Short mmCIF file of C-alpha atoms in Angstrom, two decimals:
data_model
loop_
_atom_site.label_atom_id
_atom_site.label_comp_id
_atom_site.label_asym_id
_atom_site.label_seq_id
_atom_site.Cartn_x
_atom_site.Cartn_y
_atom_site.Cartn_z
CA SER Q 1 77.29 13.90 255.64
CA GLY Q 2 78.08 18.07 254.42
CA ILE Q 3 81.86 16.89 256.00
CA VAL Q 4 82.84 14.17 253.92
CA VAL Q 5 80.59 13.10 251.27
CA GLY Q 6 76.81 13.89 250.18
CA PRO Q 7 74.06 12.88 251.73
CA LYS Q 8 73.12 10.17 249.34
CA ALA Q 9 76.95 8.07 249.89
CA ALA Q 10 76.40 8.93 253.95
CA ASN Q 11 72.45 7.63 253.85
CA LEU Q 12 73.01 4.75 252.17
CA GLY Q 13 75.77 3.77 254.09
CA GLN Q 14 73.40 3.94 256.88
CA LEU Q 15 71.34 1.26 254.57
CA ALA Q 16 73.78 -0.85 254.24
CA HIS Q 17 74.40 -0.90 258.26
CA ASP Q 18 71.01 -1.32 258.16
CA PHE Q 19 69.77 -3.73 256.18
CA PRO Q 20 73.04 -6.17 255.36
CA GLY Q 21 72.91 -7.91 252.05
CA ARG Q 22 70.30 -5.29 250.27
CA VAL Q 23 72.80 -3.15 249.18
CA SER Q 24 74.57 -3.65 245.98
CA ARG Q 25 78.71 -3.05 247.13
CA ALA Q 26 79.35 0.98 246.48
CA MET Q 27 82.42 3.32 247.37
CA ALA Q 28 82.01 7.94 247.08
CA LEU Q 29 84.61 9.98 246.17
CA PRO Q 30 84.61 13.10 249.34
CA PHE Q 31 84.62 16.40 248.23
CA GLY Q 32 88.49 16.67 248.26
CA MET Q 33 89.60 14.38 246.03
CA PHE Q 34 87.15 16.66 243.49
CA ALA Q 35 88.87 19.74 245.29
CA ARG Q 36 92.37 18.94 244.84
CA HIS Q 37 91.23 17.97 241.00
CA ALA Q 38 89.99 21.89 240.57
CA ASP Q 39 92.48 23.51 242.83
CA ARG Q 40 94.67 24.14 239.27
CA PRO Q 41 95.10 26.79 236.71
CA TRP Q 42 93.25 25.80 233.25
CA ASN Q 43 94.05 27.11 230.00
CA GLY Q 44 95.60 29.49 231.06
CA SER Q 45 92.91 30.70 233.37
CA GLU Q 46 94.29 33.27 236.25
CA GLY Q 47 93.47 31.36 239.29
CA THR Q 48 92.25 27.87 239.95
CA VAL Q 49 88.95 27.05 238.67
CA LEU Q 50 88.22 26.81 242.30
CA ASP Q 51 88.90 30.36 241.98
CA GLU Q 52 86.84 30.72 239.14
CA ILE Q 53 84.04 29.51 240.81
CA ARG Q 54 84.00 31.18 243.29
CA ALA Q 55 84.76 35.06 241.45
CA ALA Q 56 82.37 33.66 239.22
CA TYR Q 57 79.09 33.57 241.00
CA ALA Q 58 80.13 36.41 243.26
CA GLU Q 59 80.29 38.45 240.49
CA ALA Q 60 76.51 36.99 239.81
CA SER Q 61 75.12 38.67 242.66
CA ARG Q 62 77.19 42.19 242.48
CA MET Q 63 75.25 42.14 239.40
CA ARG Q 64 72.02 41.23 241.09
CA GLU Q 65 72.94 43.38 244.45
CA ALA Q 66 73.50 46.64 241.10
CA GLY Q 67 70.04 45.96 239.60
CA ARG Q 68 71.27 44.15 236.35
CA PRO Q 69 68.18 42.33 234.41
CA ASP Q 70 68.12 38.94 236.44
CA ALA Q 71 67.96 37.14 232.36
CA GLU Q 72 70.72 39.17 231.88
CA VAL Q 73 72.91 38.15 234.74
CA ASP Q 74 71.90 34.25 233.80
CA ALA Q 75 73.69 34.27 230.87
CA TRP Q 76 76.50 35.67 231.87
CA MET Q 77 76.87 33.04 234.31
CA PHE Q 78 76.55 30.13 231.03
CA GLU Q 79 79.01 31.27 229.44
CA ARG Q 80 81.16 30.91 232.39
CA LEU Q 81 79.96 27.83 233.90
CA ALA Q 82 80.78 26.84 230.37
CA TRP Q 83 83.86 27.52 230.35
CA VAL Q 84 83.75 25.42 234.03
CA ARG Q 85 82.56 22.16 233.08
CA SER Q 86 85.21 22.52 229.92
CA ALA Q 87 87.92 23.03 232.29
CA ILE Q 88 86.93 20.08 234.75
CA GLU Q 89 86.52 17.61 232.22
CA GLY Q 90 89.76 19.34 230.21
CA LEU Q 91 91.72 18.83 233.94
CA PRO Q 92 93.54 14.97 233.74
CA TRP Q 93 93.99 13.85 236.53
CA ILE Q 94 96.37 13.92 239.17
CA PRO Q 95 98.41 10.63 239.36
CA GLU Q 96 97.84 9.51 242.66
CA LEU Q 97 94.26 10.84 242.39
CA GLN Q 98 94.09 8.49 239.96
CA THR Q 99 95.81 5.19 241.27
CA GLU Q 100 93.58 5.82 244.04
CA VAL Q 101 90.46 5.59 242.79
CA VAL Q 102 91.28 2.43 240.69
CA ALA Q 103 93.02 0.89 243.61
CA ALA Q 104 89.28 1.55 245.79
CA LEU Q 105 87.28 0.40 242.55
CA ARG Q 106 88.95 -2.63 242.32
CA GLU Q 107 88.65 -3.60 246.07
CA THR Q 108 85.46 -2.70 245.57
CA LEU Q 109 84.53 -5.13 243.77
CA GLY Q 110 86.53 -8.22 244.22
CA GLY Q 111 88.55 -7.01 241.05
CA ASN Q 112 86.00 -7.82 239.02
CA VAL Q 113 85.72 -4.05 237.01
CA SER Q 114 82.99 -6.02 234.29
CA VAL Q 115 80.04 -5.66 236.83
CA GLY Q 116 79.69 -2.34 236.02
CA VAL Q 117 78.79 0.56 238.31
CA PHE Q 118 76.74 3.17 238.34
CA VAL Q 119 78.37 6.62 238.69
CA ARG Q 120 75.79 8.72 240.50
CA SER Q 121 76.61 13.08 241.94
CA ASP Q 122 76.31 13.87 245.29
CA THR Q 123 77.14 17.04 245.52
CA ASN Q 124 76.88 19.73 250.04
CA VAL Q 125 73.33 21.08 248.65
CA GLU Q 126 71.34 19.11 247.52
CA ASP Q 127 68.21 16.22 249.81
CA LEU Q 128 68.23 19.04 252.33
CA PRO Q 129 65.07 20.10 255.10
CA GLU Q 130 64.32 22.93 252.44
CA PHE Q 131 66.13 21.27 248.73
CA SER Q 132 66.03 18.05 247.86
CA GLY Q 133 67.48 18.69 244.25
CA ALA Q 134 65.87 15.44 243.22
CA GLY Q 135 67.10 15.26 239.23
CA LEU Q 136 69.15 17.41 239.31
CA ASN Q 137 72.18 16.35 238.52
CA ILE Q 138 73.54 13.18 235.95
CA THR Q 139 73.87 9.69 236.28
CA VAL Q 140 75.90 7.94 234.79
CA ALA Q 141 75.13 4.62 234.08
CA HIS Q 142 76.09 0.60 233.68
CA GLN Q 143 80.55 1.68 233.83
CA THR Q 144 82.01 -1.75 232.97
CA THR Q 145 85.98 -0.67 232.44
CA GLU Q 146 88.30 1.64 234.39
CA GLN Q 147 88.93 3.97 232.32
CA GLU Q 148 84.95 4.49 231.08
CA VAL Q 149 84.28 4.33 235.00
CA LEU Q 150 87.71 8.02 236.04
CA ALA Q 151 85.64 9.49 232.44
CA ALA Q 152 82.32 8.90 234.26
CA VAL Q 153 84.20 10.88 237.25
CA LYS Q 154 85.04 13.53 236.65
CA ARG Q 155 81.73 13.92 233.66
CA VAL Q 156 79.94 13.69 237.23
CA TRP Q 157 81.61 16.73 238.57
CA THR Q 158 80.45 19.07 235.96
CA SER Q 159 77.04 18.59 236.44
CA PRO Q 160 76.73 20.77 239.31
CA PHE Q 161 77.67 23.28 236.94
CA SER Q 162 74.46 23.15 234.61
CA ASP Q 163 72.48 25.95 233.11
CA ARG Q 164 69.74 24.22 234.81
CA ALA Q 165 71.18 22.92 238.09
CA TYR Q 166 73.04 26.61 238.41
CA LEU Q 167 68.38 27.82 238.19
CA TRP Q 168 67.31 25.73 240.59
CA ARG Q 169 69.26 26.13 242.97
CA SER Q 170 69.04 29.76 242.53
CA GLN Q 171 65.41 29.69 244.00
CA ILE Q 172 66.20 28.60 247.64
CA LEU Q 173 70.30 29.51 247.87
CA GLU Q 174 72.06 32.53 249.00
CA GLU Q 175 75.18 32.39 247.25
CA GLN Q 176 76.35 28.93 245.48
CA GLY Q 177 80.26 29.96 244.95
CA ASP Q 178 80.80 26.96 247.34
CA VAL Q 179 79.47 24.23 246.24
CA TYR Q 180 81.32 20.45 246.06
CA PRO Q 181 80.77 17.56 244.33
CA SER Q 182 81.38 13.63 246.27
CA VAL Q 183 80.42 10.96 243.24
CA LEU Q 184 79.24 7.80 244.69
CA VAL Q 185 80.14 4.70 242.72
CA GLN Q 186 77.36 1.41 243.60
CA GLU Q 187 77.95 -1.29 241.84
CA SER Q 188 75.35 -2.14 239.23
CA VAL Q 189 72.23 -4.15 240.13
CA PRO Q 190 70.06 -5.92 237.42
CA SER Q 191 66.84 -5.15 238.37
CA ALA Q 192 63.28 -6.70 237.04
CA LYS Q 193 61.13 -4.23 238.08
CA SER Q 194 62.13 -1.08 240.34
CA GLY Q 195 60.98 1.77 241.69
CA VAL Q 196 60.46 4.40 244.59
CA LEU Q 197 58.28 4.92 247.88
CA ILE Q 198 57.51 7.40 249.74
CA THR Q 199 56.14 7.03 253.51
CA SER Q 200 52.70 9.08 253.08
CA GLY Q 201 49.79 9.31 251.20
CA LEU Q 202 50.50 12.03 248.29
CA GLN Q 203 47.44 11.81 245.73
CA GLU Q 204 45.30 9.70 248.08
CA GLY Q 205 46.11 8.62 251.39
CA GLY Q 206 47.66 9.46 255.19
CA PRO Q 207 51.21 10.13 256.74
CA ASP Q 208 50.71 6.52 257.62
CA ASP Q 209 50.14 4.92 254.04
CA MET Q 210 53.16 4.47 251.36
CA THR Q 211 53.00 5.28 247.71
CA VAL Q 212 54.52 3.58 245.54
CA VAL Q 213 56.24 4.05 242.25
CA VAL Q 214 57.63 0.61 240.34
CA ALA Q 215 58.08 -0.29 236.33
CA GLU Q 216 59.95 -3.32 235.00
CA GLY Q 217 63.56 -2.83 234.70
CA VAL Q 218 65.99 0.06 235.77
CA GLY Q 219 65.37 2.81 237.17
CA GLY Q 220 61.52 2.90 236.96
CA GLY Q 221 59.16 5.31 238.45
CA VAL Q 222 61.97 8.27 237.98
CA ASP Q 223 61.47 8.65 234.67
CA GLY Q 224 58.69 9.60 233.35
CA GLU Q 225 57.13 6.51 231.70
CA ASP Q 226 53.91 5.24 232.45
CA SER Q 227 54.38 2.72 236.32
CA GLU Q 228 52.49 1.15 238.20
CA THR Q 229 50.65 3.21 241.13
CA LEU Q 230 49.95 1.93 244.81
CA VAL Q 231 48.95 3.03 247.66
CA VAL Q 232 49.22 0.51 250.86
CA ARG Q 233 47.82 0.75 254.18
CA PRO Q 234 49.07 0.51 257.78
CA ASP Q 235 46.70 -3.19 258.03
CA GLY Q 236 48.68 -3.87 254.19
CA SER Q 237 45.54 -3.76 252.27
CA VAL Q 238 46.20 -1.64 248.60
CA ARG Q 239 44.98 0.43 246.25
CA LEU Q 240 45.87 0.44 242.56
CA LEU Q 241 45.29 4.19 241.32
CA SER Q 242 46.60 3.53 237.99
CA GLN Q 243 48.84 0.05 236.24
CA ALA Q 244 52.03 0.50 234.13
CA LYS Q 245 51.70 0.74 230.41
CA SER Q 246 55.35 1.64 228.87
CA PRO Q 247 55.64 -0.91 225.76
CA ARG Q 248 59.40 -0.16 226.65
CA LYS Q 249 61.64 -0.85 230.04
CA ARG Q 250 65.69 -0.74 230.31
CA GLU Q 251 68.24 -3.32 230.87
CA LEU Q 252 71.57 -2.52 232.22
CA THR Q 253 74.53 -3.03 228.36
CA PRO Q 254 77.94 -2.28 228.95
CA GLY Q 255 78.19 1.48 229.00
CA GLY Q 256 75.23 1.70 229.70
CA THR Q 257 71.81 1.36 229.73
CA ARG Q 258 69.64 0.05 226.91
CA TRP Q 259 65.65 -0.14 225.84
CA VAL Q 260 63.76 -3.21 224.89
CA ALA Q 261 60.00 -4.34 225.12
CA SER Q 262 58.94 -4.72 228.43
CA ALA Q 263 56.85 -8.26 229.16
CA ARG Q 264 53.35 -5.76 230.04
CA PRO Q 265 51.78 -8.46 233.39
CA ASP Q 266 48.42 -6.97 234.41
CA THR Q 267 50.06 -6.21 238.36
CA LEU Q 268 53.51 -6.11 239.10
CA LEU Q 269 54.64 -5.91 242.60
CA ARG Q 270 53.97 -9.64 244.11
CA PRO Q 271 52.71 -9.82 247.78
CA GLY Q 272 55.84 -10.85 249.40
CA GLU Q 273 57.17 -8.66 247.09
CA LEU Q 274 55.11 -5.76 248.93
CA ALA Q 275 55.95 -8.06 252.09
CA GLN Q 276 59.57 -6.89 251.78
CA ILE Q 277 59.16 -3.34 251.07
CA ARG Q 278 57.13 -2.81 254.26
CA GLU Q 279 59.30 -4.30 256.05
CA VAL Q 280 62.39 -3.08 255.15
CA VAL Q 281 59.96 0.36 255.53
CA ALA Q 282 59.33 -0.56 259.49
CA THR Q 283 62.67 -0.85 260.36
CA TRP Q 284 64.09 1.83 258.84
CA GLU Q 285 61.58 4.37 260.48
CA GLY Q 286 61.64 1.75 263.51
CA THR Q 287 66.11 3.22 263.75
CA LEU Q 288 64.75 6.81 263.71
CA ALA Q 289 62.01 6.49 266.10
CA GLY Q 290 63.65 8.89 269.03
CA THR Q 291 65.85 10.81 266.68
CA ALA Q 292 65.00 14.43 265.59
CA ASP Q 293 64.02 12.26 261.98
CA ALA Q 294 61.28 10.05 263.36
CA ASP Q 295 58.47 12.43 262.09
CA GLN Q 296 60.58 12.39 258.50
CA THR Q 297 58.87 11.27 254.65
CA TRP Q 298 61.02 9.29 253.08
CA ASP Q 299 62.25 8.63 249.64
CA MET Q 300 63.55 4.89 248.71
CA GLU Q 301 64.91 4.34 245.12
CA TRP Q 302 64.47 -0.17 244.93
CA GLY Q 303 64.92 -2.11 242.51
CA PHE Q 304 64.00 -6.51 243.10
CA VAL Q 305 66.06 -9.13 240.90
CA ASP Q 306 65.02 -12.74 241.71
CA GLY Q 307 62.08 -11.67 244.03
CA ARG Q 308 65.05 -10.25 245.98
CA LEU Q 309 64.74 -6.61 247.31
CA TRP Q 310 67.94 -3.55 246.73
CA LEU Q 311 68.13 -0.83 248.06
CA PHE Q 312 69.33 1.80 246.62
CA GLN Q 313 69.23 5.09 247.88
CA VAL Q 314 66.90 7.21 250.31
CA ARG Q 315 66.82 10.51 251.14
CA PRO Q 316 64.43 13.46 252.64
CA PHE Q 317 61.36 14.02 250.99
CA VAL Q 318 60.80 17.64 249.72
CA ARG Q 319 57.96 18.30 249.07
CA TYR Q 320 57.06 22.52 247.62
CA ARG Q 321 57.15 24.69 250.53
CA ASN Q 322 57.83 28.64 247.92
CA SER Q 323 53.61 30.11 247.08
CA ASP Q 324 54.98 31.65 244.75
CA VAL Q 325 56.61 28.62 242.98
CA GLN Q 326 53.34 26.79 243.73
CA THR Q 327 50.88 29.26 242.64
CA ARG Q 328 53.28 29.47 239.14
CA LEU Q 329 52.21 26.28 238.48
CA GLU Q 330 48.99 26.09 238.91
CA ALA Q 331 48.81 29.14 236.39
CA LEU Q 332 50.44 26.62 233.53
CA ASP Q 333 47.51 24.58 234.35
CA ALA Q 334 45.34 27.16 233.97
CA ASP Q 335 44.48 26.58 230.17
CA VAL Q 336 44.11 23.22 230.34
CA LEU Q 337 40.99 23.34 234.01
CA ARG Q 338 39.59 25.65 231.77
CA ASN Q 339 39.05 22.43 229.59
CA ALA Q 340 38.41 19.79 231.08
CA ALA Q 341 35.16 19.71 230.85
CA ARG Q 342 34.91 19.76 226.63
CA PRO Q 343 34.41 17.21 225.29
CA VAL Q 344 36.71 16.08 222.30
CA ARG Q 345 35.86 14.03 218.86
#
């Protein structure tokens, strides 16, 4: 993690080792593959794309040190990042790299690429103890041909260089010149219901509770839909905080996902499914007993197919630790809170 691939791929490898049969087939394209791709000039540039990336971040730092306004620095940087994204996608695949990726893809999926994969970003500057970076970089869903996967890898390589990712990282990182993406390519799972869990109480509950968010379909609980939210106690009791109310759900379709009508049952997670979730969390935390991560709160992403639990991701859960950010967020809510008791017609 952080040396060959990002923490997402490394942690998924750990999950696959600890929970055989609960993690779909996957492969990771290491940092070095991106570096080889980008270590070439593009469109008449003086240096390679990697050189241009480092030079842009260095110049932005110099502009700030010289007292230039943040808005001016950011506007200049946005232009350079647009060039970087165009260059990464515009550079053709190095033939031997393309051959290597296609061969690995076929081997990973047993020769049947049509089962589909999710192509996910996994950088060396996310899932850190101080900064998760959750949602900053793109995931390209359910690519079902070799050419789609190759194109998706380039798109994912560009995503750490978006304006939004740059601005978020600026809050925590002093230097961004050595941002490297690896790519996680993972077999698609047609989840009937899916979600995330945090190994602690959030809205209510204590550190030994679990907060579980679940919705129908693929990618549930991560896109802000009206999801079922539960607090699961250590004794197995469950408190319902909110019901799933979304009128639609996402399902896999060749080349991505589509929205369809949801069934909207009164309760999504059944007792047997909750039991599987509790068992997985207990096993995961048990493997970490006595290590530096023993007291870490974890964020797990998962889904169910025919009542069986599949695991997609695990990473440290990072709360806001920047008091200045928290103060600004509270200020945004001030007007709403002042009017909270006012009746409306």
